[in-house]
Amino acid sequence: MSSFIRVTFQPENTTVSAQPGDMLLDVAGRAGIYINSLCGGQGVCGKCRLKVVKGSVDFSSKGVGFLDRKEVDAGYVLACQTKLLHDDVEVWIPPESRQEEEQILMVDHIVHYTAPEILEERGPSPSIPYFHPLSGKIFLELPEPSLKDNLSDLERIYRELNRKFPDVKWEADFGCLKNLARLLRENHWRVTALAHMLDPHCYHLRALEPGDTSRRSFGVAIDVGTTTIVTQLVDLRTGQVTAVEASHNQQARYGEDVISRMVFACGHGGIDPLKNAVVTTINAMVSSLVAAAGITYRDIIAFVAAGNTTMTHLLLGLEPCTIRLEPYIPTATRFPWVRAADVGLIGHPEAVLHCMPCVSSYVGGDITAGVLACGMNDKVELSALIDIGTNGEIVIGNNEWLVCCSASAGPAFEGGGTKCGMRATKGAIQKVKIHGHKVTYETVGGSKAKGICGSGLIDLMAELAAEGIIDQSGKFIRLDHPHVQVVDGVPEFVVAFPHESETGEAVVMTQDDIGNLMKSKAAVLAAMKILMENLGMGFDALERIYVAGGFGAHLDIEKSIRIGLLPDVPLDRVQFVGNSSLAGARQCLLSTHAFRKAGAIARQMTYFELSVHPGFMNEFIAALFLPHTDMDLFPSVTNYLAARKASAEAAA
């Protein structure tokens, strides 16, 4: 008798074989079905709710605390805490537990270099040109050997390359010698050299191809995000982006944040599942890029990836375990280039992969890429780069110095740790306005509300404070408002009532949610204040604030200042820079000068470890107020609140 049982997932109507003892979350992953799980199966987030429609299962008591009596009686369980028994099982995945199409930021705004030239047509230059791809193809027409011209085949190639690049030494990889004699003679001494050109003094000959393939030379820039991955296919001859693809990072099934994934990788799961997940995600997008551009995989000769330190380690298959343990030391912050095929990426067999240099365990290559992309390291003005996610990475400086830190903001801004929080997918409330008893909101995709994403949570908290529904400590003080209700002794604000939502349940922000958001925003502002105070400056010294990343693109800057997430500076000093991680990766793909500059930026940044900084906790506590305990830091907010109060009194 077979020990296999059948598990059917609805509404996908997907059936997969499993064995008794398997966890439902793992079974869903094997079926290619994504179920929200912020904690990576640790049973501490409560986001992987499923309803068992048919069959019996073993639901651990550890997960019961995330469900009320009504849900337990209806058959709800947590997928990560539910083992299969011996029955065939059918489960239904509710909307809030499913993966939906997310607003993934694929655009960027970068400093442009000089107009590109065609690689094989440019002449020698005494200085390093800005447009100078990491890899390129050079077409060679070699003279046939004779008794008078009796150089070896390899030396003949070197001679021709030296004619085109007189100031560069060349070294060939051993693989170029295999079948070289036949390749040259069968193709009438017309071949294309694939070159890796990072070292300005010594180029590496990676491969030789028959005929002239120099016009089919492409690279891929990759933003390896914890949640999403974005790729750009770039023509290395012109510098133009020819195709873009974005997708969820399949590692999410092992945990939504880097800590959960490190726990998985360093526990029973191991590194391989996480490495395979990110490589599979990238390769699927590369296949789409190739199809969209009408090229072949062999036409891709270089990859540049930018990600945080943990994501970079997992992509390369490096152990990330010491990153989360004091004194927080990664395996590496600068990574030797590697043959892309050895990592598992599909492209030319000799394509290279470069990863952007990191600064520390919690300031990664994505931040280095961001600094490069916005150009703050080349400017006299004092500026700051802020990338807010589970961690809030901050860089402050100019062309003379750079300081940075990472604040643990927690998952609240990405939908975690809040009752109705979700990512910016279809149905997420992303904008909120409150005027008296009237509440209006906008959702992603214009559909019925399912929950609230990070930008919506910030909007809502700012509006609650402005209307006097909560006080400066975040406590509800107007319990008589028609949208305020008390459930199990906990006040909450109803944004969308049950008849307005897709799930048939109210979309709310609770008192506990506000507390979590206060901690998240306080961590970011406190980190910025620590950096500025260590420089002997105040926020007014900042001439520019660059806000990076997908979350930043949807922020209402004025409301972010009103809650104390961002410092009180004139609004025209705040600039969105889009996906600066992707932009920096593309710059490095197209410029060896830029890649070397990225290395210099990473070395230049002085890292502050906030977990041991003596003043951080005091600043954090001071920031646990809307917007801050020191209102002198937020004069525009004081003026706004006074004007709004006067307007309301006049209307009454």
PDB file of C-alpha atoms in Angstrom, residues 126-343:
ATOM      1  CA  PRO A 126      45.370  57.697 -22.153  1.00  0.00           C
ATOM      2  CA  SER A 127      42.680  57.711 -19.441  1.00  0.00           C
ATOM      3  CA  ILE A 128      39.985  55.258 -18.450  1.00  0.00           C
ATOM      4  CA  PRO A 129      36.825  56.125 -20.418  1.00  0.00           C
ATOM      5  CA  TYR A 130      33.556  56.228 -18.524  1.00  0.00           C
ATOM      6  CA  PHE A 131      31.844  53.901 -20.975  1.00  0.00           C
ATOM      7  CA  HIS A 132      33.946  50.786 -20.766  1.00  0.00           C
ATOM      8  CA  PRO A 133      31.963  47.586 -20.117  1.00  0.00           C
ATOM      9  CA  LEU A 134      33.302  44.919 -17.811  1.00  0.00           C
ATOM     10  CA  SER A 135      33.188  42.452 -20.691  1.00  0.00           C
ATOM     11  CA  GLY A 136      33.084  42.852 -24.452  1.00  0.00           C
ATOM     12  CA  LYS A 137      33.587  41.160 -27.790  1.00  0.00           C
ATOM     13  CA  ILE A 138      36.310  42.085 -30.275  1.00  0.00           C
ATOM     14  CA  PHE A 139      36.236  40.853 -33.867  1.00  0.00           C
ATOM     15  CA  LEU A 140      39.648  39.721 -35.177  1.00  0.00           C
ATOM     16  CA  GLU A 141      40.773  39.143 -38.774  1.00  0.00           C
ATOM     17  CA  LEU A 142      44.145  37.434 -38.475  1.00  0.00           C
ATOM     18  CA  PRO A 143      46.772  37.082 -41.216  1.00  0.00           C
ATOM     19  CA  GLU A 144      47.476  33.472 -42.119  1.00  0.00           C
ATOM     20  CA  PRO A 145      50.802  32.141 -40.840  1.00  0.00           C
ATOM     21  CA  SER A 146      53.747  31.615 -43.188  1.00  0.00           C
ATOM     22  CA  LEU A 147      57.394  30.680 -42.950  1.00  0.00           C
ATOM     23  CA  LYS A 148      58.185  34.347 -42.482  1.00  0.00           C
ATOM     24  CA  ASP A 149      55.304  34.962 -40.079  1.00  0.00           C
ATOM     25  CA  ASN A 150      55.447  31.872 -37.932  1.00  0.00           C
ATOM     26  CA  LEU A 151      53.970  33.007 -34.633  1.00  0.00           C
ATOM     27  CA  SER A 152      51.907  30.453 -32.724  1.00  0.00           C
ATOM     28  CA  ASP A 153      48.149  30.698 -33.004  1.00  0.00           C
ATOM     29  CA  LEU A 154      47.811  32.221 -29.533  1.00  0.00           C
ATOM     30  CA  GLU A 155      50.612  34.757 -30.063  1.00  0.00           C
ATOM     31  CA  ARG A 156      48.994  35.698 -33.375  1.00  0.00           C
ATOM     32  CA  ILE A 157      45.784  36.509 -31.466  1.00  0.00           C
ATOM     33  CA  TYR A 158      47.743  38.489 -28.866  1.00  0.00           C
ATOM     34  CA  ARG A 159      49.428  40.501 -31.610  1.00  0.00           C
ATOM     35  CA  GLU A 160      46.128  41.480 -33.192  1.00  0.00           C
ATOM     36  CA  LEU A 161      44.608  42.393 -29.838  1.00  0.00           C
ATOM     37  CA  ASN A 162      47.659  44.528 -29.000  1.00  0.00           C
ATOM     38  CA  ARG A 163      47.159  46.421 -32.236  1.00  0.00           C
ATOM     39  CA  LYS A 164      43.652  47.336 -31.119  1.00  0.00           C
ATOM     40  CA  PHE A 165      44.633  47.928 -27.469  1.00  0.00           C
ATOM     41  CA  PRO A 166      48.321  48.926 -27.498  1.00  0.00           C
ATOM     42  CA  ASP A 167      48.556  49.856 -23.812  1.00  0.00           C
ATOM     43  CA  VAL A 168      47.067  46.656 -22.392  1.00  0.00           C
ATOM     44  CA  LYS A 169      48.581  43.305 -21.543  1.00  0.00           C
ATOM     45  CA  TRP A 170      46.561  40.212 -22.487  1.00  0.00           C
ATOM     46  CA  GLU A 171      46.253  36.870 -20.733  1.00  0.00           C
ATOM     47  CA  ALA A 172      44.239  33.970 -22.138  1.00  0.00           C
ATOM     48  CA  ASP A 173      42.372  31.430 -20.054  1.00  0.00           C
ATOM     49  CA  PHE A 174      43.594  27.914 -20.694  1.00  0.00           C
ATOM     50  CA  GLY A 175      40.224  26.932 -22.146  1.00  0.00           C
ATOM     51  CA  CYS A 176      40.903  29.201 -25.143  1.00  0.00           C
ATOM     52  CA  LEU A 177      43.641  26.822 -26.314  1.00  0.00           C
ATOM     53  CA  LYS A 178      41.362  23.832 -26.686  1.00  0.00           C
ATOM     54  CA  ASN A 179      40.584  23.249 -30.376  1.00  0.00           C
ATOM     55  CA  LEU A 180      42.137  26.667 -31.162  1.00  0.00           C
ATOM     56  CA  ALA A 181      44.026  25.440 -34.220  1.00  0.00           C
ATOM     57  CA  ARG A 182      40.895  23.959 -35.789  1.00  0.00           C
ATOM     58  CA  LEU A 183      38.748  26.976 -34.886  1.00  0.00           C
ATOM     59  CA  LEU A 184      41.078  29.441 -36.645  1.00  0.00           C
ATOM     60  CA  ARG A 185      41.571  27.404 -39.810  1.00  0.00           C
ATOM     61  CA  GLU A 186      37.963  26.320 -40.250  1.00  0.00           C
ATOM     62  CA  ASN A 187      36.852  29.952 -39.965  1.00  0.00           C
ATOM     63  CA  HIS A 188      39.520  31.419 -42.255  1.00  0.00           C
ATOM     64  CA  TRP A 189      41.254  33.220 -39.394  1.00  0.00           C
ATOM     65  CA  ARG A 190      38.145  35.275 -38.594  1.00  0.00           C
ATOM     66  CA  VAL A 191      37.117  34.925 -34.932  1.00  0.00           C
ATOM     67  CA  THR A 192      35.613  36.969 -32.105  1.00  0.00           C
ATOM     68  CA  ALA A 193      37.385  37.323 -28.783  1.00  0.00           C
ATOM     69  CA  LEU A 194      35.347  37.464 -25.576  1.00  0.00           C
ATOM     70  CA  ALA A 195      37.263  39.699 -23.174  1.00  0.00           C
ATOM     71  CA  HIS A 196      36.961  40.455 -19.471  1.00  0.00           C
ATOM     72  CA  MET A 197      38.308  43.981 -19.031  1.00  0.00           C
ATOM     73  CA  LEU A 198      38.094  44.926 -15.355  1.00  0.00           C
ATOM     74  CA  ASP A 199      41.859  45.256 -14.873  1.00  0.00           C
ATOM     75  CA  PRO A 200      42.913  48.323 -16.920  1.00  0.00           C
ATOM     76  CA  HIS A 201      46.422  46.923 -17.303  1.00  0.00           C
ATOM     77  CA  CYS A 202      45.631  43.292 -18.133  1.00  0.00           C
ATOM     78  CA  TYR A 203      42.580  42.052 -20.040  1.00  0.00           C
ATOM     79  CA  HIS A 204      41.564  38.414 -19.843  1.00  0.00           C
ATOM     80  CA  LEU A 205      40.712  36.484 -22.973  1.00  0.00           C
ATOM     81  CA  ARG A 206      37.828  34.282 -21.847  1.00  0.00           C
ATOM     82  CA  ALA A 207      36.790  32.542 -25.060  1.00  0.00           C
ATOM     83  CA  LEU A 208      36.999  32.621 -28.863  1.00  0.00           C
ATOM     84  CA  GLU A 209      33.985  32.253 -31.144  1.00  0.00           C
ATOM     85  CA  PRO A 210      33.843  31.498 -34.869  1.00  0.00           C
ATOM     86  CA  GLY A 211      33.205  34.426 -37.223  1.00  0.00           C
ATOM     87  CA  ASP A 212      32.001  37.875 -36.228  1.00  0.00           C
ATOM     88  CA  THR A 213      29.643  37.771 -33.218  1.00  0.00           C
ATOM     89  CA  SER A 214      30.758  41.136 -31.825  1.00  0.00           C
ATOM     90  CA  ARG A 215      27.392  42.769 -32.427  1.00  0.00           C
ATOM     91  CA  ARG A 216      25.647  40.304 -30.109  1.00  0.00           C
ATOM     92  CA  SER A 217      27.129  41.360 -26.806  1.00  0.00           C
ATOM     93  CA  PHE A 218      24.827  41.719 -23.792  1.00  0.00           C
ATOM     94  CA  GLY A 219      24.998  41.902 -20.025  1.00  0.00           C
ATOM     95  CA  VAL A 220      22.457  41.558 -17.227  1.00  0.00           C
ATOM     96  CA  ALA A 221      22.194  43.923 -14.249  1.00  0.00           C
ATOM     97  CA  ILE A 222      20.444  42.380 -11.231  1.00  0.00           C
ATOM     98  CA  ASP A 223      18.912  43.888  -8.108  1.00  0.00           C
ATOM     99  CA  VAL A 224      18.812  40.904  -5.750  1.00  0.00           C
ATOM    100  CA  GLY A 225      16.245  42.113  -3.235  1.00  0.00           C
ATOM    101  CA  THR A 226      15.052  40.178  -0.232  1.00  0.00           C
ATOM    102  CA  THR A 227      11.463  40.350  -1.487  1.00  0.00           C
ATOM    103  CA  THR A 228      11.777  40.995  -5.206  1.00  0.00           C
ATOM    104  CA  ILE A 229      14.406  40.631  -7.910  1.00  0.00           C
ATOM    105  CA  VAL A 230      14.670  42.950 -10.911  1.00  0.00           C
ATOM    106  CA  THR A 231      16.821  42.339 -13.989  1.00  0.00           C
ATOM    107  CA  GLN A 232      17.796  44.499 -16.953  1.00  0.00           C
ATOM    108  CA  LEU A 233      19.220  43.241 -20.233  1.00  0.00           C
ATOM    109  CA  VAL A 234      21.802  45.761 -21.440  1.00  0.00           C
ATOM    110  CA  ASP A 235      23.421  46.039 -24.875  1.00  0.00           C
ATOM    111  CA  LEU A 236      27.121  46.298 -24.053  1.00  0.00           C
ATOM    112  CA  ARG A 237      27.862  48.009 -27.376  1.00  0.00           C
ATOM    113  CA  THR A 238      25.460  50.914 -26.904  1.00  0.00           C
ATOM    114  CA  GLY A 239      24.675  50.954 -23.189  1.00  0.00           C
ATOM    115  CA  GLN A 240      20.959  50.765 -23.912  1.00  0.00           C
ATOM    116  CA  VAL A 241      18.536  48.742 -21.769  1.00  0.00           C
ATOM    117  CA  THR A 242      16.720  46.410 -24.155  1.00  0.00           C
ATOM    118  CA  ALA A 243      14.438  44.506 -21.757  1.00  0.00           C
ATOM    119  CA  VAL A 244      13.409  44.486 -18.084  1.00  0.00           C
ATOM    120  CA  GLU A 245      11.921  41.719 -15.934  1.00  0.00           C
ATOM    121  CA  ALA A 246      10.882  41.579 -12.278  1.00  0.00           C
ATOM    122  CA  SER A 247       9.704  38.783 -10.011  1.00  0.00           C
ATOM    123  CA  HIS A 248       9.265  37.739  -6.401  1.00  0.00           C
ATOM    124  CA  ASN A 249      12.350  36.174  -4.856  1.00  0.00           C
ATOM    125  CA  GLN A 250      11.471  32.497  -4.481  1.00  0.00           C
ATOM    126  CA  GLN A 251      13.525  32.438  -1.278  1.00  0.00           C
ATOM    127  CA  ALA A 252      10.477  33.992   0.418  1.00  0.00           C
ATOM    128  CA  ARG A 253       9.095  30.526   1.122  1.00  0.00           C
ATOM    129  CA  TYR A 254      11.966  30.129   3.603  1.00  0.00           C
ATOM    130  CA  GLY A 255      11.249  33.432   5.363  1.00  0.00           C
ATOM    131  CA  GLU A 256      10.323  36.990   4.384  1.00  0.00           C
ATOM    132  CA  ASP A 257      13.357  38.649   5.985  1.00  0.00           C
ATOM    133  CA  VAL A 258      17.088  38.004   6.004  1.00  0.00           C
ATOM    134  CA  ILE A 259      17.155  36.850   9.635  1.00  0.00           C
ATOM    135  CA  SER A 260      14.585  34.113   8.951  1.00  0.00           C
ATOM    136  CA  ARG A 261      16.582  32.968   5.937  1.00  0.00           C
ATOM    137  CA  MET A 262      19.819  32.914   7.886  1.00  0.00           C
ATOM    138  CA  VAL A 263      18.107  30.812  10.555  1.00  0.00           C
ATOM    139  CA  PHE A 264      16.923  28.406   7.851  1.00  0.00           C
ATOM    140  CA  ALA A 265      20.299  28.275   6.081  1.00  0.00           C
ATOM    141  CA  CYS A 266      22.198  27.692   9.306  1.00  0.00           C
ATOM    142  CA  GLY A 267      19.694  25.184  10.682  1.00  0.00           C
ATOM    143  CA  HIS A 268      18.203  22.026   9.283  1.00  0.00           C
ATOM    144  CA  GLY A 269      17.508  23.501   5.840  1.00  0.00           C
ATOM    145  CA  GLY A 270      21.037  24.366   4.764  1.00  0.00           C
ATOM    146  CA  ILE A 271      22.230  26.877   2.178  1.00  0.00           C
ATOM    147  CA  ASP A 272      21.417  24.914  -1.003  1.00  0.00           C
ATOM    148  CA  PRO A 273      17.621  25.460  -1.036  1.00  0.00           C
ATOM    149  CA  LEU A 274      18.094  29.220  -0.636  1.00  0.00           C
ATOM    150  CA  LYS A 275      20.832  29.414  -3.266  1.00  0.00           C
ATOM    151  CA  ASN A 276      18.803  27.329  -5.707  1.00  0.00           C
ATOM    152  CA  ALA A 277      15.719  29.479  -5.114  1.00  0.00           C
ATOM    153  CA  VAL A 278      17.431  32.765  -5.984  1.00  0.00           C
ATOM    154  CA  VAL A 279      19.276  31.278  -8.969  1.00  0.00           C
ATOM    155  CA  THR A 280      16.043  29.745 -10.271  1.00  0.00           C
ATOM    156  CA  THR A 281      14.302  33.110  -9.938  1.00  0.00           C
ATOM    157  CA  ILE A 282      17.049  34.915 -11.860  1.00  0.00           C
ATOM    158  CA  ASN A 283      17.277  32.256 -14.571  1.00  0.00           C
ATOM    159  CA  ALA A 284      13.537  32.417 -15.207  1.00  0.00           C
ATOM    160  CA  MET A 285      13.849  36.155 -15.769  1.00  0.00           C
ATOM    161  CA  VAL A 286      16.925  35.723 -17.975  1.00  0.00           C
ATOM    162  CA  SER A 287      14.904  33.355 -20.157  1.00  0.00           C
ATOM    163  CA  SER A 288      12.211  36.020 -20.487  1.00  0.00           C
ATOM    164  CA  LEU A 289      14.810  38.682 -21.317  1.00  0.00           C
ATOM    165  CA  VAL A 290      16.349  36.481 -24.005  1.00  0.00           C
ATOM    166  CA  ALA A 291      12.955  35.798 -25.568  1.00  0.00           C
ATOM    167  CA  ALA A 292      11.941  39.473 -25.462  1.00  0.00           C
ATOM    168  CA  ALA A 293      15.163  40.643 -27.131  1.00  0.00           C
ATOM    169  CA  GLY A 294      15.356  37.825 -29.692  1.00  0.00           C
ATOM    170  CA  ILE A 295      18.866  36.800 -28.681  1.00  0.00           C
ATOM    171  CA  THR A 296      20.480  33.586 -27.420  1.00  0.00           C
ATOM    172  CA  TYR A 297      21.847  32.716 -23.995  1.00  0.00           C
ATOM    173  CA  ARG A 298      25.391  32.742 -25.435  1.00  0.00           C
ATOM    174  CA  ASP A 299      24.978  36.441 -26.208  1.00  0.00           C
ATOM    175  CA  ILE A 300      24.982  37.230 -22.461  1.00  0.00           C
ATOM    176  CA  ILE A 301      28.622  37.601 -21.438  1.00  0.00           C
ATOM    177  CA  ALA A 302      28.449  39.412 -18.085  1.00  0.00           C
ATOM    178  CA  PHE A 303      26.292  39.741 -14.966  1.00  0.00           C
ATOM    179  CA  VAL A 304      26.483  42.326 -12.180  1.00  0.00           C
ATOM    180  CA  ALA A 305      24.403  41.698  -9.047  1.00  0.00           C
ATOM    181  CA  ALA A 306      23.655  44.136  -6.225  1.00  0.00           C
ATOM    182  CA  GLY A 307      22.088  42.920  -3.012  1.00  0.00           C
ATOM    183  CA  ASN A 308      22.393  43.187   0.728  1.00  0.00           C
ATOM    184  CA  THR A 309      25.189  41.241   2.367  1.00  0.00           C
ATOM    185  CA  THR A 310      23.051  38.205   3.190  1.00  0.00           C
ATOM    186  CA  MET A 311      21.474  38.023  -0.275  1.00  0.00           C
ATOM    187  CA  THR A 312      24.920  38.236  -1.869  1.00  0.00           C
ATOM    188  CA  HIS A 313      26.211  35.404   0.304  1.00  0.00           C
ATOM    189  CA  LEU A 314      23.220  33.213  -0.530  1.00  0.00           C
ATOM    190  CA  LEU A 315      23.527  33.907  -4.271  1.00  0.00           C
ATOM    191  CA  LEU A 316      27.169  32.834  -4.175  1.00  0.00           C
ATOM    192  CA  GLY A 317      26.470  29.874  -1.884  1.00  0.00           C
ATOM    193  CA  LEU A 318      28.493  31.342   0.992  1.00  0.00           C
ATOM    194  CA  GLU A 319      27.634  30.582   4.617  1.00  0.00           C
ATOM    195  CA  PRO A 320      25.805  33.586   6.158  1.00  0.00           C
ATOM    196  CA  CYS A 321      25.667  32.280   9.727  1.00  0.00           C
ATOM    197  CA  THR A 322      28.167  34.655  11.354  1.00  0.00           C
ATOM    198  CA  ILE A 323      26.379  37.711   9.944  1.00  0.00           C
ATOM    199  CA  ARG A 324      23.710  37.604  12.651  1.00  0.00           C
ATOM    200  CA  LEU A 325      26.021  36.706  15.544  1.00  0.00           C
ATOM    201  CA  GLU A 326      28.058  39.252  17.463  1.00  0.00           C
ATOM    202  CA  PRO A 327      30.495  40.672  16.351  1.00  0.00           C
ATOM    203  CA  TYR A 328      28.527  40.362  13.051  1.00  0.00           C
ATOM    204  CA  ILE A 329      31.300  39.366  10.646  1.00  0.00           C
ATOM    205  CA  PRO A 330      30.438  38.224   7.097  1.00  0.00           C
ATOM    206  CA  THR A 331      32.536  35.808   5.067  1.00  0.00           C
ATOM    207  CA  ALA A 332      33.450  38.656   2.714  1.00  0.00           C
ATOM    208  CA  THR A 333      32.456  42.198   1.808  1.00  0.00           C
ATOM    209  CA  ARG A 334      34.375  42.267  -1.486  1.00  0.00           C
ATOM    210  CA  PHE A 335      33.835  39.300  -3.755  1.00  0.00           C
ATOM    211  CA  PRO A 336      36.146  37.960  -6.474  1.00  0.00           C
ATOM    212  CA  TRP A 337      34.462  37.655  -9.837  1.00  0.00           C
ATOM    213  CA  VAL A 338      33.231  34.180 -10.617  1.00  0.00           C
ATOM    214  CA  ARG A 339      32.225  32.235 -13.704  1.00  0.00           C
ATOM    215  CA  ALA A 340      28.453  32.733 -13.836  1.00  0.00           C
ATOM    216  CA  ALA A 341      27.869  29.114 -14.835  1.00  0.00           C
ATOM    217  CA  ASP A 342      29.615  27.963 -11.642  1.00  0.00           C
ATOM    218  CA  VAL A 343      26.938  29.788  -9.639  1.00  0.00           C
TER     219      VAL A 343
END
